[in-house]
Coordinates of C-alpha atoms in Angstrom, one line a residue:
Chain A
X414 CA 171.5 96.8 71.9
X415 CA 169.6 93.6 71.0
X416 CA 169.0 90.4 73.4
X417 CA 171.6 87.9 73.2
X418 CA 170.4 84.9 71.7
X419 CA 171.3 81.8 73.8
X420 CA 174.4 80.7 73.5
X421 CA 177.0 77.4 74.2
X422 CA 179.2 80.2 75.2
X423 CA 178.0 82.1 76.9
X424 CA 179.5 83.6 80.2
X425 CA 179.6 82.7 83.6
X426 CA 178.4 86.0 84.6
X427 CA 175.2 85.8 82.1
X428 CA 174.3 82.1 83.2
X429 CA 174.5 82.8 87.1
X430 CA 175.3 80.5 89.7
X431 CA 172.3 78.2 90.2
X432 CA 172.0 78.0 85.9
X433 CA 176.0 77.1 86.3
X434 CA 175.6 74.5 89.2
X435 CA 172.7 73.0 86.6
X436 CA 174.8 72.8 83.9
X437 CA 178.1 71.3 85.5
X438 CA 175.9 68.5 87.5
X439 CA 173.2 67.0 84.7
X440 CA 173.7 64.2 83.5
X441 CA 176.8 63.2 85.7
X442 CA 176.1 59.5 87.4
X443 CA 176.9 59.3 90.7
X444 CA 178.8 56.1 92.2
X445 CA 177.0 54.2 94.9
X446 CA 179.2 55.9 97.3
X447 CA 177.8 58.8 96.8
X448 CA 174.8 58.6 99.5
X449 CA 173.4 62.7 98.5
X450 CA 174.8 65.0 95.6
X451 CA 174.8 68.1 94.7
X452 CA 172.1 70.3 95.6
X453 CA 171.5 70.7 99.1
X454 CA 173.6 71.7 101.8
X455 CA 176.5 69.2 101.7
X456 CA 176.9 66.0 100.1
X457 CA 176.5 62.5 102.1
X458 CA 179.4 60.3 101.2
X459 CA 179.6 56.7 102.2
X460 CA 182.3 55.9 105.1
X461 CA 182.5 52.2 105.0
X462 CA 185.2 51.7 107.3
X463 CA 184.2 54.4 109.7
X464 CA 187.0 56.5 109.1
X465 CA 187.7 59.2 106.2
X466 CA 191.1 60.1 104.4
X467 CA 190.5 63.7 103.2
X468 CA 193.2 66.1 101.7
X469 CA 193.0 69.4 99.6
X470 CA 195.1 71.3 97.1
X471 CA 194.5 74.6 95.8
X472 CA 195.7 75.4 91.8
X473 CA 196.1 78.9 91.1
X474 CA 196.0 80.0 87.0
X475 CA 199.3 81.4 86.1
X476 CA 201.6 79.7 89.2
X477 CA 199.7 76.0 88.9
X478 CA 198.3 76.0 85.5
X479 CA 198.7 78.3 82.1
X480 CA 195.9 77.6 79.7
X481 CA 198.0 78.8 76.9
X482 CA 199.7 75.5 78.3
X483 CA 197.2 73.0 78.5
X484 CA 193.4 72.9 77.7
X485 CA 190.8 73.2 80.4
X486 CA 190.1 69.6 80.8
X487 CA 193.5 68.8 81.4
X488 CA 193.3 71.7 83.9
X489 CA 190.4 69.8 85.3
X490 CA 192.2 66.7 85.5
X491 CA 195.0 67.7 86.7
X492 CA 193.3 69.3 89.7
X493 CA 191.2 65.9 90.5
X494 CA 194.5 63.9 90.0
X495 CA 197.2 65.7 92.4
X496 CA 194.1 65.3 94.9
X497 CA 193.6 62.0 94.6
X498 CA 197.4 60.9 94.5
X499 CA 197.6 61.8 97.9
X500 CA 194.5 60.0 98.8
X501 CA 195.9 56.7 97.4
X502 CA 199.7 57.8 99.2
X503 CA 197.8 56.8 102.3
X504 CA 196.5 53.4 101.1
X505 CA 192.9 54.5 100.3
X506 CA 190.8 54.5 97.5
X507 CA 189.0 57.9 96.3
X508 CA 185.6 58.3 96.8
X509 CA 184.1 61.8 96.4
X510 CA 186.0 65.0 95.2
X511 CA 184.3 68.5 96.4
X512 CA 185.1 71.6 93.8
X513 CA 185.7 75.3 94.9
X514 CA 185.8 77.4 91.5
X515 CA 186.2 81.1 91.1
X516 CA 186.6 83.0 87.8
X517 CA 186.5 86.4 86.3
X518 CA 182.5 87.0 85.2
X519 CA 183.5 87.1 81.7
X520 CA 184.6 83.4 81.8
X521 CA 183.2 81.5 79.1
X522 CA 180.7 78.5 80.3
X523 CA 182.7 76.3 77.7
X524 CA 185.5 76.5 79.7
X525 CA 183.1 75.9 83.0
X526 CA 181.9 72.7 81.0
X527 CA 185.4 71.4 79.9
X528 CA 187.2 71.8 83.1
X529 CA 184.5 69.9 84.8
X530 CA 184.3 67.4 82.3
X531 CA 188.0 66.5 83.2
X532 CA 187.2 66.4 86.8
X533 CA 185.0 64.0 85.9
X534 CA 187.1 62.3 83.3
X535 CA 189.5 61.6 86.1
X536 CA 187.3 61.3 88.9
X537 CA 185.6 58.3 87.0
X538 CA 189.3 56.3 87.2
X539 CA 188.8 55.8 90.8
X540 CA 185.0 55.5 90.9
X541 CA 184.9 58.6 92.7
X542 CA 182.1 61.0 91.9
X543 CA 181.8 64.9 91.9
X544 CA 179.9 65.4 95.6
X545 CA 179.5 69.4 95.7
X546 CA 181.0 72.6 95.3
X547 CA 180.7 76.0 95.3
X548 CA 181.5 79.1 92.2
X549 CA 182.4 82.5 93.1
X550 CA 183.6 85.3 91.4
X551 CA 187.7 85.7 91.4
X552 CA 190.5 87.8 89.3
X553 CA 191.8 84.3 87.9
X554 CA 190.8 81.0 88.0
X555 CA 191.4 79.1 90.9
X556 CA 190.3 75.6 91.6
X557 CA 190.5 74.4 94.9
X558 CA 189.7 70.6 95.4
X559 CA 188.8 68.0 98.5
X560 CA 189.5 64.5 97.8
X561 CA 187.9 62.1 100.6
X562 CA 188.7 58.4 100.3
X563 CA 188.2 55.3 102.2
X564 CA 191.1 52.8 103.9
X565 CA 188.5 49.7 103.4
X566 CA 189.9 48.5 106.8
X567 CA 193.4 48.8 105.9
X568 CA 195.3 51.1 108.7
X569 CA 196.5 55.0 107.1
X570 CA 200.0 54.3 105.3
X571 CA 202.2 57.7 106.4
X572 CA 205.9 58.8 106.1
X573 CA 206.9 58.1 109.1
X574 CA 207.0 54.1 109.5
X575 CA 209.8 53.2 107.1
X576 CA 212.3 51.4 109.2
X577 CA 216.4 50.3 108.8
X578 CA 216.3 47.6 106.5
X579 CA 213.2 48.3 104.3
X580 CA 213.6 48.5 100.5
X581 CA 212.4 51.6 98.8
X582 CA 210.0 51.2 95.7
X583 CA 208.2 53.2 93.0
X584 CA 205.0 52.7 90.9
X585 CA 204.4 55.3 88.1
X586 CA 206.4 57.8 86.1
X587 CA 209.3 59.9 87.4
X588 CA 211.1 62.7 85.2
X589 CA 208.2 62.8 82.6
X590 CA 206.7 66.1 83.7
X591 CA 209.9 67.4 84.2
X592 CA 210.7 67.0 81.2
X593 CA 207.5 68.2 79.9
X594 CA 207.7 71.6 81.2
X595 CA 211.5 72.2 80.0
X596 CA 210.1 71.6 76.5
X597 CA 207.3 73.9 77.3
X598 CA 209.6 76.5 78.9
X599 CA 211.3 76.8 75.5
X600 CA 208.6 77.3 73.6
X601 CA 207.9 73.4 72.0
X602 CA 204.5 71.7 72.1
X603 CA 206.5 67.9 71.1
X604 CA 207.2 65.4 72.1
X605 CA 203.7 65.3 73.3
X606 CA 204.3 62.4 75.2
X607 CA 206.4 64.7 78.0
X608 CA 204.2 67.6 77.1
X609 CA 200.9 65.6 78.2
X610 CA 202.7 64.2 81.5
X611 CA 203.1 67.9 82.6
X612 CA 199.7 68.7 81.8
X613 CA 198.0 65.6 83.4
X614 CA 199.8 63.4 85.6
X615 CA 198.9 59.7 85.3
X616 CA 199.1 58.6 89.3
X617 CA 199.0 55.0 89.8
X618 CA 195.8 55.2 92.1
X619 CA 195.2 51.1 92.6
X620 CA 198.9 50.9 93.6
X621 CA 198.4 52.9 96.5
X622 CA 195.7 50.3 98.2
X623 CA 198.1 47.9 96.7
X624 CA 201.0 48.9 98.6
X625 CA 199.2 48.7 101.6
X626 CA 198.2 45.8 101.6
X627 CA 201.6 44.5 100.7
X628 CA 203.2 45.6 103.9
X629 CA 203.9 49.2 103.2
X630 CA 205.8 51.0 106.0
X631 CA 205.6 54.3 104.3
X632 CA 204.4 56.1 101.4
X633 CA 204.0 59.1 99.6
X634 CA 203.1 60.5 96.4
X635 CA 206.2 62.6 94.3
X636 CA 204.6 65.9 94.2
X637 CA 208.3 67.7 94.3
X638 CA 210.7 65.1 93.1
X639 CA 211.9 62.0 94.1
X640 CA 214.5 63.3 96.3
X641 CA 212.7 65.6 98.2
X642 CA 209.7 63.5 98.7
X643 CA 212.2 60.8 100.6
X644 CA 213.7 63.6 102.3
X645 CA 210.1 63.5 103.9
X646 CA 210.1 59.7 104.8
X647 CA 213.8 59.9 106.0
X648 CA 213.0 62.7 108.3
X649 CA 209.6 61.6 109.3
X650 CA 210.5 58.2 110.0
X651 CA 214.2 59.2 111.5
X652 CA 216.4 57.1 109.1
X653 CA 218.3 57.9 106.2
X654 CA 217.1 56.3 102.4
X655 CA 220.0 55.5 99.9
X656 CA 218.9 55.4 96.1
X657 CA 220.7 53.2 93.7
X658 CA 220.9 55.0 90.2
X659 CA 221.4 51.6 88.6
X660 CA 218.0 50.5 89.6
X661 CA 216.6 53.3 88.2
X662 CA 215.1 53.3 85.0
X663 CA 215.2 56.4 82.4
X664 CA 213.2 55.7 79.6
X665 CA 214.5 56.3 76.2
X666 CA 212.0 59.0 75.2
X667 CA 213.8 61.1 78.4
X668 CA 216.8 60.5 77.1
X669 CA 216.0 61.3 73.4
X670 CA 214.6 64.6 74.6
X671 CA 217.2 65.3 77.2
X672 CA 220.0 64.8 74.4
X673 CA 217.8 67.4 72.3
X674 CA 217.5 70.0 74.9
X675 CA 220.8 69.3 76.4
X676 CA 219.9 68.2 79.9
X677 CA 220.7 65.5 82.1
X678 CA 217.3 62.8 82.2
X679 CA 218.7 61.0 85.3
X680 CA 218.4 64.5 87.2
X681 CA 214.6 64.6 85.7
X682 CA 214.5 61.3 87.1
X683 CA 215.5 62.5 90.6
X684 CA 214.6 66.0 91.4
X685 CA 211.4 66.5 88.6
X686 CA 207.9 67.0 90.5
X687 CA 204.1 66.7 89.1
X688 CA 204.4 63.2 88.2
X689 CA 202.6 62.0 91.1
X690 CA 204.3 58.6 91.2
X691 CA 203.9 56.3 94.3
X692 CA 207.4 55.9 96.3
X693 CA 207.1 53.5 99.3
X694 CA 209.2 51.4 102.0
X695 CA 208.4 47.5 102.3
X696 CA 209.7 45.5 104.8
X697 CA 210.5 42.4 102.5
X698 CA 212.0 43.1 99.2
X699 CA 209.8 39.4 98.2
X700 CA 207.1 41.2 99.1
X701 CA 206.8 44.5 96.2
X702 CA 203.9 44.2 94.7
X703 CA 204.1 43.4 91.2
X704 CA 204.5 47.2 89.1
X705 CA 206.6 48.8 91.7
X706 CA 210.4 48.9 90.8
X707 CA 212.8 48.6 93.8
X708 CA 215.2 51.6 93.4
X709 CA 217.1 51.6 96.9
X710 CA 217.0 51.0 100.7
X711 CA 216.1 52.4 103.9
X712 CA 219.3 52.9 106.5
X713 CA 220.0 54.1 109.8
X714 CA 221.2 57.6 109.7
X715 CA 219.6 60.4 108.3
X716 CA 219.0 62.4 105.0
X717 CA 218.6 61.0 101.2
X718 CA 221.9 59.9 99.3
X719 CA 222.3 58.5 95.9
X720 CA 224.5 55.6 95.7
X721 CA 225.9 56.2 99.2
X722 CA 226.4 60.3 98.5
X723 CA 225.2 63.6 98.7
X724 CA 223.3 64.7 95.1
X725 CA 224.9 67.1 93.4
X726 CA 223.1 67.7 90.3
X727 CA 222.4 70.6 88.1
X728 CA 220.2 73.4 89.8
X729 CA 218.9 74.3 86.6
X730 CA 215.5 73.0 86.8
X731 CA 214.6 74.7 89.9
X732 CA 213.9 77.4 87.9
X733 CA 211.0 76.5 85.9
X734 CA 209.1 75.1 89.4
X735 CA 205.9 76.8 89.1
Chain B
X1185 CA 221.9 94.4 102.3
X1186 CA 222.1 93.5 105.3
X1187 CA 220.5 90.1 106.5
X1188 CA 216.6 90.3 107.9
X1189 CA 216.3 89.2 111.8
X1190 CA 214.0 86.9 112.3
X1191 CA 210.4 89.2 113.0
X1192 CA 206.6 88.1 113.9
X1193 CA 205.6 90.5 111.6
X1194 CA 207.4 88.6 108.6
X1195 CA 206.1 87.9 105.0
X1196 CA 204.9 84.8 103.6
X1197 CA 207.2 84.7 101.1
X1198 CA 210.4 84.6 103.2
X1199 CA 208.6 82.2 105.7
X1200 CA 208.3 79.7 103.1
X1201 CA 205.4 77.1 103.0
X1202 CA 206.9 74.7 105.3
X1203 CA 207.6 76.8 107.6
X1204 CA 204.1 78.6 107.4
X1205 CA 203.0 75.0 107.6
X1206 CA 204.7 74.4 111.2
X1207 CA 203.5 77.7 112.3
X1208 CA 199.5 77.1 111.8
X1209 CA 199.8 74.1 112.8
X1210 CA 202.1 74.2 116.0
X1211 CA 200.6 73.7 119.1
X1212 CA 197.2 73.2 118.2
X1213 CA 194.7 70.1 120.1
X1214 CA 193.3 68.0 117.7
X1215 CA 190.3 66.6 119.4
X1216 CA 189.6 63.1 119.5
X1217 CA 188.0 62.8 116.0
X1218 CA 191.1 63.4 114.2
X1219 CA 193.4 60.3 113.8
X1220 CA 195.5 61.5 111.6
X1221 CA 196.1 65.3 111.4
X1222 CA 198.1 67.8 109.1
X1223 CA 201.4 67.0 108.0
X1224 CA 200.9 63.7 105.9
X1225 CA 199.5 63.2 102.3
X1226 CA 196.1 63.5 103.9
X1227 CA 194.2 63.8 107.0
X1228 CA 192.6 60.8 108.8
X1229 CA 188.8 61.7 110.5
X1230 CA 186.6 59.6 112.5
X1231 CA 183.5 58.8 110.3
X1232 CA 181.6 56.7 112.6
X1233 CA 178.4 56.6 111.4
X1234 CA 179.6 55.3 108.4
X1235 CA 178.8 58.4 106.4
X1236 CA 180.7 61.3 106.1
X1237 CA 178.9 65.0 105.3
X1238 CA 180.7 67.2 103.5
X1239 CA 180.5 71.1 101.8
X1240 CA 182.8 73.2 100.5
X1241 CA 182.4 77.2 100.1
X1242 CA 185.3 79.9 98.8
X1243 CA 185.3 83.1 100.1
X1244 CA 187.4 85.9 98.0
X1245 CA 189.1 88.9 99.3
X1246 CA 186.8 92.0 97.6
X1247 CA 183.9 89.5 97.3
X1248 CA 183.0 87.9 100.4
X1249 CA 185.1 90.2 103.1
X1250 CA 186.7 93.2 103.6
X1251 CA 189.9 93.2 105.5
X1252 CA 189.1 97.3 105.9
X1253 CA 185.5 96.1 107.6
X1254 CA 186.7 92.5 109.4
X1255 CA 190.0 91.5 111.1
X1256 CA 191.6 88.8 109.5
X1257 CA 190.3 86.7 112.8
X1258 CA 187.2 87.1 111.7
X1259 CA 187.1 86.5 108.4
X1260 CA 188.9 83.0 109.7
X1261 CA 186.0 82.6 111.8
X1262 CA 183.3 83.4 109.5
X1263 CA 184.9 81.3 106.9
X1264 CA 184.7 78.2 109.1
X1265 CA 181.3 79.4 110.3
X1266 CA 179.5 79.4 106.9
X1267 CA 180.5 75.8 105.9
X1268 CA 179.9 74.4 109.6
X1269 CA 176.5 75.8 109.3
X1270 CA 176.2 73.6 106.3
X1271 CA 177.0 70.7 108.1
X1272 CA 174.9 71.4 110.9
X1273 CA 172.2 72.0 108.2
X1274 CA 172.2 68.3 107.1
X1275 CA 171.5 67.4 110.9
X1276 CA 175.4 66.6 111.2
X1277 CA 177.5 67.8 113.6
X1278 CA 181.0 69.3 112.0
X1279 CA 183.8 67.2 112.6
X1280 CA 186.7 68.5 110.5
X1281 CA 188.0 71.7 108.4
X1282 CA 190.6 71.7 105.6
X1283 CA 191.2 74.9 104.4
X1284 CA 192.7 76.0 100.8
X1285 CA 194.8 79.5 101.5
X1286 CA 195.8 81.7 98.7
X1287 CA 197.8 84.5 99.1
X1288 CA 200.3 87.4 97.6
X1289 CA 203.7 86.6 98.7
X1290 CA 204.1 89.8 100.7
X1291 CA 201.5 88.8 103.2
X1292 CA 202.4 89.5 106.8
X1293 CA 202.7 86.3 108.6
X1294 CA 200.5 87.5 111.5
X1295 CA 197.5 87.8 109.0
X1296 CA 197.7 84.3 108.8
X1297 CA 198.1 83.8 112.6
X1298 CA 195.5 85.6 113.2
X1299 CA 193.4 84.2 110.3
X1300 CA 194.0 80.3 111.6
X1301 CA 193.0 81.4 115.2
X1302 CA 189.6 82.5 114.0
X1303 CA 189.8 79.6 112.2
X1304 CA 190.4 77.1 115.5
X1305 CA 188.2 79.3 117.4
X1306 CA 185.0 78.9 115.3
X1307 CA 186.1 75.2 114.9
X1308 CA 186.5 74.7 118.5
X1309 CA 182.4 75.8 119.0
X1310 CA 182.1 72.6 117.0
X1311 CA 184.8 70.2 119.0
X1312 CA 186.1 70.3 115.6
X1313 CA 189.6 69.9 114.1
X1314 CA 191.9 71.8 111.5
X1315 CA 193.0 68.6 109.9
X1316 CA 194.6 70.1 106.6
X1317 CA 195.2 72.5 104.1
X1318 CA 196.9 74.0 101.4
X1319 CA 198.9 77.3 101.0
X1320 CA 199.3 78.8 97.6
X1321 CA 200.3 82.2 95.8
X1322 CA 197.7 84.1 94.7
X1323 CA 197.0 87.7 93.6
X1324 CA 194.2 88.5 96.5
X1325 CA 193.4 86.3 99.7
X1326 CA 191.1 83.1 98.9
X1327 CA 190.0 81.1 101.3
X1328 CA 188.6 77.4 100.6
X1329 CA 187.5 75.5 103.4
X1330 CA 185.9 71.9 103.1
X1331 CA 184.1 70.9 106.3
X1332 CA 183.0 67.2 107.4
X1333 CA 180.1 66.0 109.8
X1334 CA 178.8 63.1 111.4
X1335 CA 175.4 62.0 111.7
X1336 CA 175.3 60.0 114.4
X1337 CA 173.4 57.7 113.1
X1338 CA 170.2 59.8 112.0
X1339 CA 168.9 60.5 108.3
X1340 CA 170.0 63.3 106.4
X1341 CA 168.0 66.2 106.8
X1342 CA 167.9 67.8 103.3
X1343 CA 165.6 70.3 101.3
X1344 CA 163.4 68.0 99.4
X1345 CA 161.6 66.6 102.6
X1346 CA 158.9 69.4 103.6
X1347 CA 155.3 68.2 103.6
X1348 CA 151.7 69.9 103.6
X1349 CA 151.1 70.4 107.0
X1350 CA 154.5 70.7 108.6
X1351 CA 155.0 73.7 110.3
X1352 CA 158.4 76.0 109.5
X1353 CA 160.4 77.0 112.5
X1354 CA 164.0 78.9 112.8
X1355 CA 166.7 78.9 115.5
X1356 CA 169.4 82.0 115.2
X1357 CA 169.2 85.4 113.8
X1358 CA 167.8 86.7 111.2
X1359 CA 168.5 90.1 109.8
X1360 CA 171.4 91.2 111.9
X1361 CA 174.2 90.7 109.4
X1362 CA 172.0 92.5 107.1
X1363 CA 171.6 95.3 109.2
X1364 CA 175.4 95.5 110.1
X1365 CA 176.0 95.2 106.0
X1366 CA 173.6 98.4 106.1
X1367 CA 175.4 100.4 108.4
X1368 CA 178.9 99.3 107.0
X1369 CA 178.4 100.2 103.9
X1370 CA 177.0 104.2 104.6
X1371 CA 180.8 104.3 106.5
X1372 CA 179.7 103.5 109.9
X1373 CA 181.1 101.1 112.5
X1374 CA 178.8 100.5 114.9
X1375 CA 176.7 99.7 116.7
X1376 CA 179.1 97.0 117.4
X1377 CA 176.2 94.5 117.7
X1378 CA 175.1 94.3 113.7
X1379 CA 178.2 95.3 112.6
X1380 CA 179.8 91.8 113.9
X1381 CA 176.6 90.0 113.3
X1382 CA 178.0 91.1 109.2
X1383 CA 181.7 90.2 109.9
X1384 CA 181.1 86.7 111.8
X1385 CA 177.7 84.7 111.9
X1386 CA 176.6 83.0 114.9
X1387 CA 175.2 79.3 113.5
X1388 CA 173.5 78.0 116.0
X1389 CA 175.6 74.1 115.3
X1390 CA 174.0 72.0 118.1
X1391 CA 170.4 73.2 116.5
X1392 CA 171.1 71.1 113.4
X1393 CA 171.4 67.6 115.1
X1394 CA 168.8 68.6 117.8
X1395 CA 166.0 69.3 114.6
X1396 CA 167.0 66.1 113.0
X1397 CA 166.3 64.2 116.2
X1398 CA 163.0 66.3 116.8
X1399 CA 161.8 64.7 113.1
X1400 CA 162.7 67.7 110.9
X1401 CA 161.6 67.0 107.7
X1402 CA 163.5 69.5 105.8
X1403 CA 166.3 72.0 107.1
X1404 CA 168.6 74.5 105.3
X1405 CA 171.0 77.7 106.9
X1406 CA 169.7 81.2 105.6
X1407 CA 172.3 81.9 103.8
X1408 CA 171.2 84.0 100.8
X1409 CA 167.9 85.0 102.9
X1410 CA 164.8 83.7 104.9
X1411 CA 162.2 84.3 101.6
X1412 CA 165.0 83.1 98.9
X1413 CA 166.6 79.9 101.5
X1414 CA 162.6 78.9 102.0
X1415 CA 162.1 79.0 98.5
X1416 CA 164.5 76.2 97.7
X1417 CA 163.1 74.3 100.5
X1418 CA 159.2 75.0 98.9
X1419 CA 160.7 74.3 95.0
X1420 CA 162.7 71.1 96.4
X1421 CA 159.8 69.5 98.4
X1422 CA 157.3 70.7 95.8
X1423 CA 155.2 72.6 98.4
X1424 CA 153.9 76.2 99.6
X1425 CA 155.5 77.8 102.5
X1426 CA 153.6 80.9 104.1
X1427 CA 155.2 83.1 106.4
X1428 CA 153.5 84.9 109.2
X1429 CA 154.7 88.0 110.1
X1430 CA 153.1 88.5 113.6
X1431 CA 155.3 85.4 114.3
X1432 CA 158.6 87.0 113.2
X1433 CA 160.7 88.4 115.7
X1434 CA 162.0 91.7 115.0
X1435 CA 164.9 92.7 118.0
X1436 CA 164.6 95.9 118.9
X1437 CA 168.0 96.8 117.9
X1438 CA 167.2 96.0 114.4
X1439 CA 164.1 98.6 115.0
X1440 CA 166.8 101.2 116.3
X1441 CA 169.2 100.7 113.5
X1442 CA 166.3 100.6 110.9
X1443 CA 165.0 103.8 112.5
X1444 CA 168.8 105.4 112.4
X1445 CA 168.8 104.6 108.4
X1446 CA 165.7 105.4 107.1
X1447 CA 165.2 101.3 106.9
X1448 CA 162.4 98.5 107.4
X1449 CA 164.0 96.3 109.7
X1450 CA 161.2 93.9 108.8
X1451 CA 162.8 93.6 105.4
X1452 CA 165.8 92.7 106.8
X1453 CA 164.5 89.7 108.8
X1454 CA 162.7 88.3 105.6
X1455 CA 165.3 88.7 103.0
X1456 CA 168.6 89.5 104.7
X1457 CA 171.4 86.8 104.2
X1458 CA 174.4 85.6 105.9
X1459 CA 173.1 85.0 109.4
X1460 CA 173.1 81.2 108.9
X1461 CA 170.1 80.9 111.1
X1462 CA 168.9 77.3 110.7
X1463 CA 165.1 77.1 109.2
X1464 CA 163.6 73.8 109.2
X1465 CA 160.2 71.9 108.6
X1466 CA 158.2 70.0 111.4
X1467 CA 155.4 67.7 111.0
X1468 CA 153.9 68.4 114.5
X1469 CA 154.1 71.8 116.7
X1470 CA 154.6 70.4 119.3
X1471 CA 157.8 69.0 118.7
X1472 CA 159.6 72.0 117.7
X1473 CA 162.3 72.3 119.7
X1474 CA 163.2 74.7 122.7
X1475 CA 165.3 77.8 120.7
X1476 CA 163.4 77.4 117.8
X1477 CA 160.2 79.9 117.0
X1478 CA 157.7 78.6 114.6
X1479 CA 157.4 81.2 112.1
X1480 CA 155.0 79.7 109.3
X1481 CA 153.5 76.5 107.7
X1482 CA 154.0 74.4 104.4
X1483 CA 150.7 74.3 102.5
X1484 CA 149.7 73.0 99.5
X1485 CA 151.0 74.8 96.0
X1486 CA 154.4 76.3 95.4
X1487 CA 156.3 79.0 96.1
X1488 CA 156.8 81.4 99.3
X1489 CA 154.4 84.0 100.5
X1490 CA 154.4 86.3 103.7
X1491 CA 150.8 86.8 105.2
X1492 CA 149.3 84.9 102.4
X1493 CA 150.6 87.4 99.7
X1494 CA 153.4 87.9 97.6
X1495 CA 156.4 89.6 99.4
X1496 CA 157.2 93.1 97.4
X1497 CA 159.2 94.4 100.2
X1498 CA 162.1 97.0 99.1
X1499 CA 164.6 96.3 97.1
X1500 CA 166.9 98.4 98.0
X1501 CA 169.1 95.4 100.0
X1502 CA 170.3 93.4 96.9
X1503 CA 172.3 96.8 96.2
X1504 CA 174.6 96.0 99.2
X1505 CA 174.8 92.0 98.5
X1506 CA 178.4 91.3 98.2

């Protein structure tokens, strides 16, 4: 066998762990909050608040993403986004990502390059750094990210602080990823706007600290669906939440896609996950910040209702949940 | 099919994600540093130093551990230990763990219980909490841990600060895990002392901050082997390191096991990984703290030598590296 020439499309096995780590960290500009970046036993990240917000999510190929639906760069962006959305939902700003990455030895280094480029692209939106990681052999791609964040002197906004009389408001998109999943599930690749919403969420990161400053009493990011996630706030806060459909924005693009697929766009908005919008409770309707839309109220009782009634929508969407 | 009665040996699939999270967090006492524990979008951990140390390691079944060699509890302890050793090697004390956990749906909840018990057992040794996690479906067990730590006002001890004239000292065991791996690899299960050293390392966590207080100029934990890891200090610090074999402690137990297997115990001490001893450089031999053993010196030049010569030991052990 002739010696292999060096190639941009080499495999992870031939590159080796140290070569790969060099490859994915070289030429990256760390933010000022990264006091010590990759390459030592551990990273050191500024935590000026004296507390650090931390969350972790693991994504597995074939379960949370498909490489025939998403590019490696999109997978990297999504892996970073779902974690940083959790940090934002506490009212904090993301400062750093740590990345555990498992892949088969025959994985091309180009795939790794693209995935890491996606991680950095998303991290840069928050001024966060990719400060550390680990690369191991696995049968399928596994990406496990931990995001750290800083509260900037504010109290964390949990799920258990909503009070009777609060209003519920949302910032970010609802139903777009569900529409995209419905499109992809039927073998289509367009319209690109909804398909890309499924591939890469666009959490409104800065809206997290914004809501905290505005006095939000409870907040989370919509990962499982608006009604399901509001259920967590209702349960944790021991209150009821009622959503008014006349206050829900259903974008014309969703209406068009739903019409083409014979689906109910309002159902996507109420139950679709993976958009990572932020939803929060505010004590004073006049203090709901710019960019947030009031969609309901907090009442005495328990559970989540839509226009005062239990929601009895079509259950077909659950079938597509990955 | 008759309804299944509730069982302690239920599967992850039947328990569901929320049931599992409840199961693995119930009844756990969080340390004071856990300001907000599991159950919200993210945890909040005290970072009194104003900086946070963070590191991540991923362990894959069949690559980093085998369930026919180790119990789930031992796997949990090891997963926590390898991460907390990295925190200690910066001179910091571990404060919190976040755990990404992937497993097949048919995994028994007893296995998860035992693994989590092992995580907590090891975390408790440092006063750290298990503050967050994620559970997902995967083909094999995957455990991805991020450990956080606090520097207590000290500067982090990196790999690049060793100076010519420093002494090299070690705290913790060397060669024990390699001896255990050799035993397991030949199908034996005893002596238990060396086999358990392979299953669960015993990093001397408190020795990390101790060394930092004593003025250590460089430090790391021995995960790949003493000579390989000292190579990182030599390369990063642009110095040479020489180890004196007459200063190396070779425990009688290792000599006995090596004799039985026809192996060289000194080779295990010099090249065996996975014990997670701490090795550090100190400017003043008189300042080497209690519990540390001086084993060599830092010189001008590059690379690592043993008694002044390149090490040319048997290479058989690499074969067993997982």
